[in-house]
mmCIF file of C-alpha atoms in Angstrom:
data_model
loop_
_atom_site.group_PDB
_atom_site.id
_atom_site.type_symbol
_atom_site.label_atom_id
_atom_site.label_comp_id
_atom_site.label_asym_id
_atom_site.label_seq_id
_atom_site.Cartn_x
_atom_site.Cartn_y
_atom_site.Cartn_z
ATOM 1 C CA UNK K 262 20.453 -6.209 9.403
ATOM 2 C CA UNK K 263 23.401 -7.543 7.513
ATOM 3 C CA UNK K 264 22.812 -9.304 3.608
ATOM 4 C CA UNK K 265 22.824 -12.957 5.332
ATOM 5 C CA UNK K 266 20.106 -12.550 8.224
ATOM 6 C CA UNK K 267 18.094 -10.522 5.843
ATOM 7 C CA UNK K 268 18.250 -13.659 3.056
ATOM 8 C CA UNK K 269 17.676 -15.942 5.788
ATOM 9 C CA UNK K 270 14.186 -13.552 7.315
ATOM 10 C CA UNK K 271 12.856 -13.361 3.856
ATOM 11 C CA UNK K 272 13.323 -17.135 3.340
ATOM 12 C CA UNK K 273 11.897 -17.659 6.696
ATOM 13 C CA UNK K 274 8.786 -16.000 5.843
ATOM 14 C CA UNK K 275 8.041 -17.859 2.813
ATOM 15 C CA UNK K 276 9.212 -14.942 0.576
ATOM 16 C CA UNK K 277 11.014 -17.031 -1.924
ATOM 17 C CA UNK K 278 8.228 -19.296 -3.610
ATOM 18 C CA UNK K 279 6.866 -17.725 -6.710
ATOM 19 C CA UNK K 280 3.767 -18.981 -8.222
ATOM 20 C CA UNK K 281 3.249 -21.689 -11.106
ATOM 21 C CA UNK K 282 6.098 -21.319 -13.583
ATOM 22 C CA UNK K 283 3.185 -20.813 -16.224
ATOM 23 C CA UNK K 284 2.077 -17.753 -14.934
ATOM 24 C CA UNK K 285 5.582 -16.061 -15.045
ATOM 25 C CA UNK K 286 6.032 -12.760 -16.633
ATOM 26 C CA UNK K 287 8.760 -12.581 -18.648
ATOM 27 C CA UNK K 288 9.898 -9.446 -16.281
ATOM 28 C CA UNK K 289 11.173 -11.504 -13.645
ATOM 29 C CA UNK K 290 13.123 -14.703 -15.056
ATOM 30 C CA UNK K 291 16.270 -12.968 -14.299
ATOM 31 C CA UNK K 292 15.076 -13.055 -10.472
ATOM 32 C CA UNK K 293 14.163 -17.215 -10.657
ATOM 33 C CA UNK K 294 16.697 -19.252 -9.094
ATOM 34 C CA UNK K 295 14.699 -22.072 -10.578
ATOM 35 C CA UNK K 296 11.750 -24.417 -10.441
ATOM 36 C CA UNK K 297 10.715 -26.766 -8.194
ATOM 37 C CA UNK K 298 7.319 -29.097 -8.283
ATOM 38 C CA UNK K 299 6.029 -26.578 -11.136
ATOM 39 C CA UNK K 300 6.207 -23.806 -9.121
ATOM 40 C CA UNK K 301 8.976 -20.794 -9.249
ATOM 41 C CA UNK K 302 11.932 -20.278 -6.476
ATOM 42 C CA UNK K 303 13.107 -16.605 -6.551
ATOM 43 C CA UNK K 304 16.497 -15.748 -5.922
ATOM 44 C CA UNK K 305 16.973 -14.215 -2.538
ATOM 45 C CA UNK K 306 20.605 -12.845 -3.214
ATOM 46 C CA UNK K 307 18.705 -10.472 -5.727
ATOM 47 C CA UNK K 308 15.690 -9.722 -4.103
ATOM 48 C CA UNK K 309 18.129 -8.497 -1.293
ATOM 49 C CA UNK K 310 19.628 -6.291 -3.455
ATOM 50 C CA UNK K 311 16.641 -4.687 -4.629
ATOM 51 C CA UNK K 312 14.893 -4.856 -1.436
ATOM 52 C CA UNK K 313 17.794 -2.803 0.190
ATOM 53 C CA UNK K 314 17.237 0.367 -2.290
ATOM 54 C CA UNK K 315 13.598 0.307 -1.751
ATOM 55 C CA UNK K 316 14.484 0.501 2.114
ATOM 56 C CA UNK K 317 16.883 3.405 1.826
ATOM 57 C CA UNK K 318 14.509 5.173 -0.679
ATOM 58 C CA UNK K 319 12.327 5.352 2.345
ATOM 59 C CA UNK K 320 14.082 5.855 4.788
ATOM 60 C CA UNK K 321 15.294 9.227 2.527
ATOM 61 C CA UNK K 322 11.540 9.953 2.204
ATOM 62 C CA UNK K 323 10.817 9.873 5.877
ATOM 63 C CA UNK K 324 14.145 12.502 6.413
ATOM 64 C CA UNK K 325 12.186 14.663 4.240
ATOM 65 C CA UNK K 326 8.543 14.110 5.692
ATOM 66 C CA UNK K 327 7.246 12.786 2.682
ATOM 67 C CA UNK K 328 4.245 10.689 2.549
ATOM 68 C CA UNK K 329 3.718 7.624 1.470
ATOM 69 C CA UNK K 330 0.562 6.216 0.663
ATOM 70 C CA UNK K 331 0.104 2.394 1.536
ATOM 71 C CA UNK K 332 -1.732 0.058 -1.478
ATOM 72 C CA UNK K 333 -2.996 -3.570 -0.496
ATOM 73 C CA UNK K 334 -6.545 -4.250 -1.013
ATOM 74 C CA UNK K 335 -6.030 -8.401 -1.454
ATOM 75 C CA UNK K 336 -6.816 -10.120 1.814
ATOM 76 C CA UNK K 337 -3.435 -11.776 3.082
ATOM 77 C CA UNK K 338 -2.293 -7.924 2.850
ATOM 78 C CA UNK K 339 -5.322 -5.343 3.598
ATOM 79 C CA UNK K 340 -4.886 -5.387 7.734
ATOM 80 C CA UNK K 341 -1.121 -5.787 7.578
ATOM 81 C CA UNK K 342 -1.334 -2.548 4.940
ATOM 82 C CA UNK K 343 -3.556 -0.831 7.638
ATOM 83 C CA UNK K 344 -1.975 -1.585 10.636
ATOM 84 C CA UNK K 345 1.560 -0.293 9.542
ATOM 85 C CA UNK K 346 -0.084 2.687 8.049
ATOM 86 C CA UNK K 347 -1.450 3.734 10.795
ATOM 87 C CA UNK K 348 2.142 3.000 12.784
ATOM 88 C CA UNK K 349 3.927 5.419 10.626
ATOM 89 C CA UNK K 350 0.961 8.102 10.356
ATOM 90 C CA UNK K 351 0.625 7.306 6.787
ATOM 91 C CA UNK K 352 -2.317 7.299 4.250
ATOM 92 C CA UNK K 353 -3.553 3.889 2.998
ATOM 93 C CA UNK K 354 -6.001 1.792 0.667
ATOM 94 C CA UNK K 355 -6.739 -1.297 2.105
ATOM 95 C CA UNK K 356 -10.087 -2.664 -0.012
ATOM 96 C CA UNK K 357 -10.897 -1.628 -3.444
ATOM 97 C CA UNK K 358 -8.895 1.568 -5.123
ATOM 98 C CA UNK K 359 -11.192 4.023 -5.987
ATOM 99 C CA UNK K 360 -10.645 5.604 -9.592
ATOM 100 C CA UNK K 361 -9.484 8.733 -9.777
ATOM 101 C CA UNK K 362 -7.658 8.772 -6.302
ATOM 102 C CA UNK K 363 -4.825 10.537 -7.726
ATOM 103 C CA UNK K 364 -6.249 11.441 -11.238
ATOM 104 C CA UNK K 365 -9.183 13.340 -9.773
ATOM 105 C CA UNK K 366 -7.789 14.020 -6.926
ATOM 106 C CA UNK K 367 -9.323 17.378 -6.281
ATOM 107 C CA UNK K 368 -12.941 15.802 -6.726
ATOM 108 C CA UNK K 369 -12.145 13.182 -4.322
ATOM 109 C CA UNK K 370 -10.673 15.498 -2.255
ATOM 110 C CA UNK K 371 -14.107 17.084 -1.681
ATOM 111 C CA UNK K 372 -15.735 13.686 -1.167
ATOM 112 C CA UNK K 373 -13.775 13.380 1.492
ATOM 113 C CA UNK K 374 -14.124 17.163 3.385
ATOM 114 C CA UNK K 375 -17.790 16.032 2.894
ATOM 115 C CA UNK K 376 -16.952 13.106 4.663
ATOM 116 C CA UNK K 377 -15.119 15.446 7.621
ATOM 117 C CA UNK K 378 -17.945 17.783 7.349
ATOM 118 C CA UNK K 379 -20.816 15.368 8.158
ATOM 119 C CA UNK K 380 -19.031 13.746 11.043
ATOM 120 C CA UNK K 381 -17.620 16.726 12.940
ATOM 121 C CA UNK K 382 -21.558 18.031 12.093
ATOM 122 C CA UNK K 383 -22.961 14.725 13.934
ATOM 123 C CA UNK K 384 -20.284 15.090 16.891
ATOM 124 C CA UNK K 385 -21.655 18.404 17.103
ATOM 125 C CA UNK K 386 -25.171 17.513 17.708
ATOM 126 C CA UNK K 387 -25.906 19.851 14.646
ATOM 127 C CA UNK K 388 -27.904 16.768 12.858
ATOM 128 C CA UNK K 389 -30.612 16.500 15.157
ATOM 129 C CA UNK K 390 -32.194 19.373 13.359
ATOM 130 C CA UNK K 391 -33.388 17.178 10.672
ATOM 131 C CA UNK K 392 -35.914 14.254 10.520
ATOM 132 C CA UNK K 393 -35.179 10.719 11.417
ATOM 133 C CA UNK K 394 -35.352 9.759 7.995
ATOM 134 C CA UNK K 395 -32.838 12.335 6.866
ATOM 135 C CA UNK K 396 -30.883 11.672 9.728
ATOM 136 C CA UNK K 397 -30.830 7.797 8.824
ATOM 137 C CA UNK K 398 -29.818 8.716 4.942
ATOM 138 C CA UNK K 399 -26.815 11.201 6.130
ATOM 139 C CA UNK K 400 -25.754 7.787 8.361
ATOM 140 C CA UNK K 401 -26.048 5.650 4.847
ATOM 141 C CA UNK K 402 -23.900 8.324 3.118
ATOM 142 C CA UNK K 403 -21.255 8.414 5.820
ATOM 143 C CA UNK K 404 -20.744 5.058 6.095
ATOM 144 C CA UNK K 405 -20.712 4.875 2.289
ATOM 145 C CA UNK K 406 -18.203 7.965 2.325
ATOM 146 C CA UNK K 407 -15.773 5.962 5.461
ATOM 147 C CA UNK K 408 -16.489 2.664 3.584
ATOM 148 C CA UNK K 409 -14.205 4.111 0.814
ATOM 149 C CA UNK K 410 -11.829 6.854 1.926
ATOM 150 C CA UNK K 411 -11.303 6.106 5.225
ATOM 151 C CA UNK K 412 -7.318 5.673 5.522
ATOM 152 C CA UNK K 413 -6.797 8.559 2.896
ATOM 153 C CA UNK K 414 -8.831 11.493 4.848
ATOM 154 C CA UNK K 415 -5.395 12.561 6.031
ATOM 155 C CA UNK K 416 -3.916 12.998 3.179
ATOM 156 C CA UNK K 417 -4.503 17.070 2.030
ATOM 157 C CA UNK K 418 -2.270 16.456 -0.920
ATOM 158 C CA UNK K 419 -1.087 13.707 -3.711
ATOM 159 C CA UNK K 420 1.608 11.233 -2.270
ATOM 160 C CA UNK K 421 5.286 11.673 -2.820
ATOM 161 C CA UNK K 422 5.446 7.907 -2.788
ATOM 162 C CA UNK K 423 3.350 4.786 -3.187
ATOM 163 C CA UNK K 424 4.237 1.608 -1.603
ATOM 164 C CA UNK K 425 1.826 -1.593 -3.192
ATOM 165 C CA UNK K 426 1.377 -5.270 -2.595
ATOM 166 C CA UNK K 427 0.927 -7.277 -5.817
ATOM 167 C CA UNK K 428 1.163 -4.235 -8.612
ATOM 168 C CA UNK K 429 -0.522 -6.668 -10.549
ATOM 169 C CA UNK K 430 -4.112 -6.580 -8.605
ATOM 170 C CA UNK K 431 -3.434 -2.898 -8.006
ATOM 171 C CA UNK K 432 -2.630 -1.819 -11.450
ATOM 172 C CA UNK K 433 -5.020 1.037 -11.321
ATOM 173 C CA UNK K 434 -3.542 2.283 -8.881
ATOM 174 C CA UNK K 435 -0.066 1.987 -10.285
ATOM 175 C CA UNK K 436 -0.835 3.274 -13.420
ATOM 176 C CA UNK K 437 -2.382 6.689 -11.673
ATOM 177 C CA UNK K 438 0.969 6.800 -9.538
ATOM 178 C CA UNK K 439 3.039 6.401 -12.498
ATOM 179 C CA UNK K 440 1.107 8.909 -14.884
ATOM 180 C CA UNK K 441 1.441 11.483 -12.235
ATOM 181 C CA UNK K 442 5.195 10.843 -11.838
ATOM 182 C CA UNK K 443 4.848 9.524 -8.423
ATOM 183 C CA UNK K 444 7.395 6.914 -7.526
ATOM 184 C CA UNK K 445 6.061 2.844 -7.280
ATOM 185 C CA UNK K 446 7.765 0.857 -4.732
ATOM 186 C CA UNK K 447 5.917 -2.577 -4.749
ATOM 187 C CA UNK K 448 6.204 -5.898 -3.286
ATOM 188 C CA UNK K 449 6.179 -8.233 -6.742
ATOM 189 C CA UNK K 450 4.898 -11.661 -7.127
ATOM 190 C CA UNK K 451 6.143 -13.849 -10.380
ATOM 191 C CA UNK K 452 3.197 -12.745 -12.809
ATOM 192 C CA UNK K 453 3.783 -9.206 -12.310
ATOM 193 C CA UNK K 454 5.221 -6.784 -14.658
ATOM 194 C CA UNK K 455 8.031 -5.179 -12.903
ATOM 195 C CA UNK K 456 9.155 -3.068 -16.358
ATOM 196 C CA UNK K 457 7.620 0.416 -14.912
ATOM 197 C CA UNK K 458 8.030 -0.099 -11.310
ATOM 198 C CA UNK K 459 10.172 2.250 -9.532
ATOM 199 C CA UNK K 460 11.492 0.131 -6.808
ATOM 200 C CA UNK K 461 10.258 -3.722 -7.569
ATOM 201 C CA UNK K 462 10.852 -5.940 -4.834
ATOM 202 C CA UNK K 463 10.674 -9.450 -6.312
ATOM 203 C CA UNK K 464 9.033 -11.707 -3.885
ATOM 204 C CA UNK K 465 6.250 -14.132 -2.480
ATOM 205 C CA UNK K 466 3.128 -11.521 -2.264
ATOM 206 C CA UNK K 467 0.289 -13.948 -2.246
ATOM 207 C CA UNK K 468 1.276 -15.494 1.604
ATOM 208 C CA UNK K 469 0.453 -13.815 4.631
ATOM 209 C CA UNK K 470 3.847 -14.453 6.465
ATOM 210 C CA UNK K 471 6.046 -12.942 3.848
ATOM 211 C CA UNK K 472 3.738 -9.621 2.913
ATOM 212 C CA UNK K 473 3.622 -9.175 6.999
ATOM 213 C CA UNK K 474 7.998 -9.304 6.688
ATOM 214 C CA UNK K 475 7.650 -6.831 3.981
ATOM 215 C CA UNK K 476 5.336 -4.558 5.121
ATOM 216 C CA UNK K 477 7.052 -4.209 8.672
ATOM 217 C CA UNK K 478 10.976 -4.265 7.383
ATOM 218 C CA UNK K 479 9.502 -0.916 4.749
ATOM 219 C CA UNK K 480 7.668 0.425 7.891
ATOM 220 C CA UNK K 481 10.685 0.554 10.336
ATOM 221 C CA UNK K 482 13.247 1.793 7.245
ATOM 222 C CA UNK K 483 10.534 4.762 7.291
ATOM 223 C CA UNK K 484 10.827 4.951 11.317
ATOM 224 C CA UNK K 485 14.381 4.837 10.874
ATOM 225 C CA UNK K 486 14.074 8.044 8.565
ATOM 226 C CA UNK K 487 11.997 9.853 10.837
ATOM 227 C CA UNK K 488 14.305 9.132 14.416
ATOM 228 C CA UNK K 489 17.634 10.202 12.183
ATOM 229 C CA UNK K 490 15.297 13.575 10.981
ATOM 230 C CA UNK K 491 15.042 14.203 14.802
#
């Protein structure tokens, strides 16, 4: 997609409104075009520009069969987060981050082969061995166990690359990605602080419509890394 259509998509979608010019962090008024009705207008032309070396960082990830892991726990992102996850094969967080995903990553690690244990054990039949109550508390702790590492049981090893909606919400997450050296490529609204972020893109990440155009134009630059691999 040329500069033009991809200026014209993004506007489109809603992705140039900011929020209240109040809440801006001083981080991003080089990316405001300006202020209208109180509330901030980013500049497209630069979000472009930024949005276009996020794309081809990925799509250089995928040629090397990196992962990514997929932040977006807020709820105009957590099913579009999920959903293009799962297109690409990828790991993902799509409710609240868990402490110590990447930190402690060995002792989450086992939290989830207990997870993988305990369901390939009930598949099995091998649970019927114990009482109905016990049976009913191994349910509670499997369903407490998929409740929270669901989208991340595939992922054997630490990420070679996060990709966040709203660093901001997730900074727990970004600040375990960044102390471990792992790349940040995140979707920016106006309050955020974009000084640490690996590959901001500045734009609208509170409305549906523009974290869908996002999410979907960072999942096919992956796809696009993985058919040129082949």
């Amino acid at each position: 997609m040329d500069k033009n259509k991809t200026i014209e998509s993004m506007f489109a979608s809603g992705a140039h409104f900011g929020l209240g010019k109040s809440r801006r962090h001083p981080t991003l008024s080089a990316f405001i075009f300006g202020t209208k009705n109180g509330t901030d207008i980013f500049d497209l032309e630069k979000t472009q520009v930024l949005f276009e070396k996020a794309k081809t960082f990925v799509t250089s990830l995928a040629k090397d069969s990196k992962t990514i892991l997929f932040v977006g726990g807020k709820k105009e992102a957590f099913k579009t987060i999920r959903n293009a996850a799962e297109l690409q094969a990828m790991p993902y967080v799509d409710g609240r981050w868990i402490g110590g995903t990447i930190s402690n990553f060995v002792q989450i690690r086992k939290r989830i082969d207990r997870y993988e244990k305990l369901i390939s054990d009930r598949e099995k039949g091998e649970l019927a061995k114990y009482t109905k109550r016990e049976r009913m508390l191994i349910d509670k702790e499997i369903a407490s166990l998929e409740k929270m590492f669901l989208g991340i049981v595939s992922m054997k090893k630490i990420p070679d690359a996060f990709f966040v909606i709203d660093p901001r919400k997730e900074k727990i997450a970004v600040k375990e990605a960044l102390d471990a050296g792992i790349p940040v490529i995140a979707l920016c609204g106006s309050d955020c602080d974009i000084s640490d972020i690996t590959y901001p893109i500045i734009g609208n990440d509170t409305s549906k419509m523009s974290i869908q155009y996002f999410v979907d134009e960072i999942s096919k630059a992956y796809q696009t890394g993985k058919i040129s691999k082949k």
